[in-house]
Tab-separated table of C-alpha atoms in Angstrom:
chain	number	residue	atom	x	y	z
A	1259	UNK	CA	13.808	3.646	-7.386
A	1260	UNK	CA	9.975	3.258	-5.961
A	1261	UNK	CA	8.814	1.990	-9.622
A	1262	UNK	CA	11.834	-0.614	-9.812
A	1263	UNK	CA	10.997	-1.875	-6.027
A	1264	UNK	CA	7.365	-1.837	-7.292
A	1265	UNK	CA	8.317	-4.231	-10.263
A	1266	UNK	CA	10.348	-6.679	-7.952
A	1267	UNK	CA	7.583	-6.934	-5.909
A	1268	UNK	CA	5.013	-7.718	-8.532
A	1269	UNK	CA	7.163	-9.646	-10.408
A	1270	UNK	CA	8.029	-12.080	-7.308
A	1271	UNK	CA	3.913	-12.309	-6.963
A	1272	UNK	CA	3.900	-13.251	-10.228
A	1273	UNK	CA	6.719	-16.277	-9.419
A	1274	UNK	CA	4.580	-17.023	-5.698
A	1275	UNK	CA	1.635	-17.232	-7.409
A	1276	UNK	CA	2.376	-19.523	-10.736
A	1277	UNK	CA	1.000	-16.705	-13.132
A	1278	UNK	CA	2.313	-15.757	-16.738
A	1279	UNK	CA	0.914	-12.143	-16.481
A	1280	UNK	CA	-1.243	-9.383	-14.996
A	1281	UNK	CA	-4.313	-10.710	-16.522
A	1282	UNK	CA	-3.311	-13.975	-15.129
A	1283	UNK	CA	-2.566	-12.266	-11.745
A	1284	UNK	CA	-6.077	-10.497	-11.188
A	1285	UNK	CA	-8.053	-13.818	-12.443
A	1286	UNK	CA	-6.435	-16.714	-10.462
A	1287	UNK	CA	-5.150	-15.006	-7.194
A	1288	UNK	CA	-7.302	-13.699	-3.769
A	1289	UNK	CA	-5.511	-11.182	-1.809
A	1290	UNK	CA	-5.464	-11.744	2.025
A	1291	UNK	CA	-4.927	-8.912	4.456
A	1292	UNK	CA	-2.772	-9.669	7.279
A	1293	UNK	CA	-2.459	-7.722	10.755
A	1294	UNK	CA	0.384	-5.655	11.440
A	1295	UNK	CA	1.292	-8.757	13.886
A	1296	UNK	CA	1.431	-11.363	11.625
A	1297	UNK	CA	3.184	-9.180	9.364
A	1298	UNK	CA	6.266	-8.727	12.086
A	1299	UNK	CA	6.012	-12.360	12.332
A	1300	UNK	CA	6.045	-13.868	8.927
A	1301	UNK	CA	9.412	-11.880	8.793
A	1302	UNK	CA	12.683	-13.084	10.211
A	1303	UNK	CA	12.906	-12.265	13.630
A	1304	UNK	CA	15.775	-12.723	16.320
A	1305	UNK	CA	18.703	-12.088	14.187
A	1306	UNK	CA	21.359	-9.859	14.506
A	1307	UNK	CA	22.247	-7.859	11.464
A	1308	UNK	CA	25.473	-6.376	10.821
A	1309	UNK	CA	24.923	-4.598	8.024
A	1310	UNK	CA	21.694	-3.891	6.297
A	1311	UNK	CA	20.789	-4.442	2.397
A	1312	UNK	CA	20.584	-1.619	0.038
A	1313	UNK	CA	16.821	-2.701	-1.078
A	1314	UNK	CA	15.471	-3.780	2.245
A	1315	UNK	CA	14.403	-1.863	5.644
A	1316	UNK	CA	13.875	-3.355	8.832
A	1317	UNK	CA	12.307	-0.336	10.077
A	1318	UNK	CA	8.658	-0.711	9.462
């Protein structure tokens, strides 16, 4: 389960980012760390949900 979550994740940076592959990935891309704030904000916020996705935790 944590190494197909792992793949989703890398493989939607991949799509973000315009990149064929890894190589392509570690070459063309900058990471940018964010604070724990800006994090709660650049998710959704003020929504109710009724029932809560298999792959996705709002408890962070």
């Amino acid at each position: 389960e944590v190494v197909y979550q792992l793949i989703g994740g890398l493989k939607s940076s991949m799509g973000y980012c315009g990149v064929k592959n890894i190589e392509e990935l570690k070459k063309n891309t900058r990471f940018v760390r964010i604070t724990s704030a800006g994090l709660r904000e650049s998710h959704p916020h003020d929504v109710m949900i009724t029932r809560e996705a298999p792959n996705y935790s709002t408890s962070h």
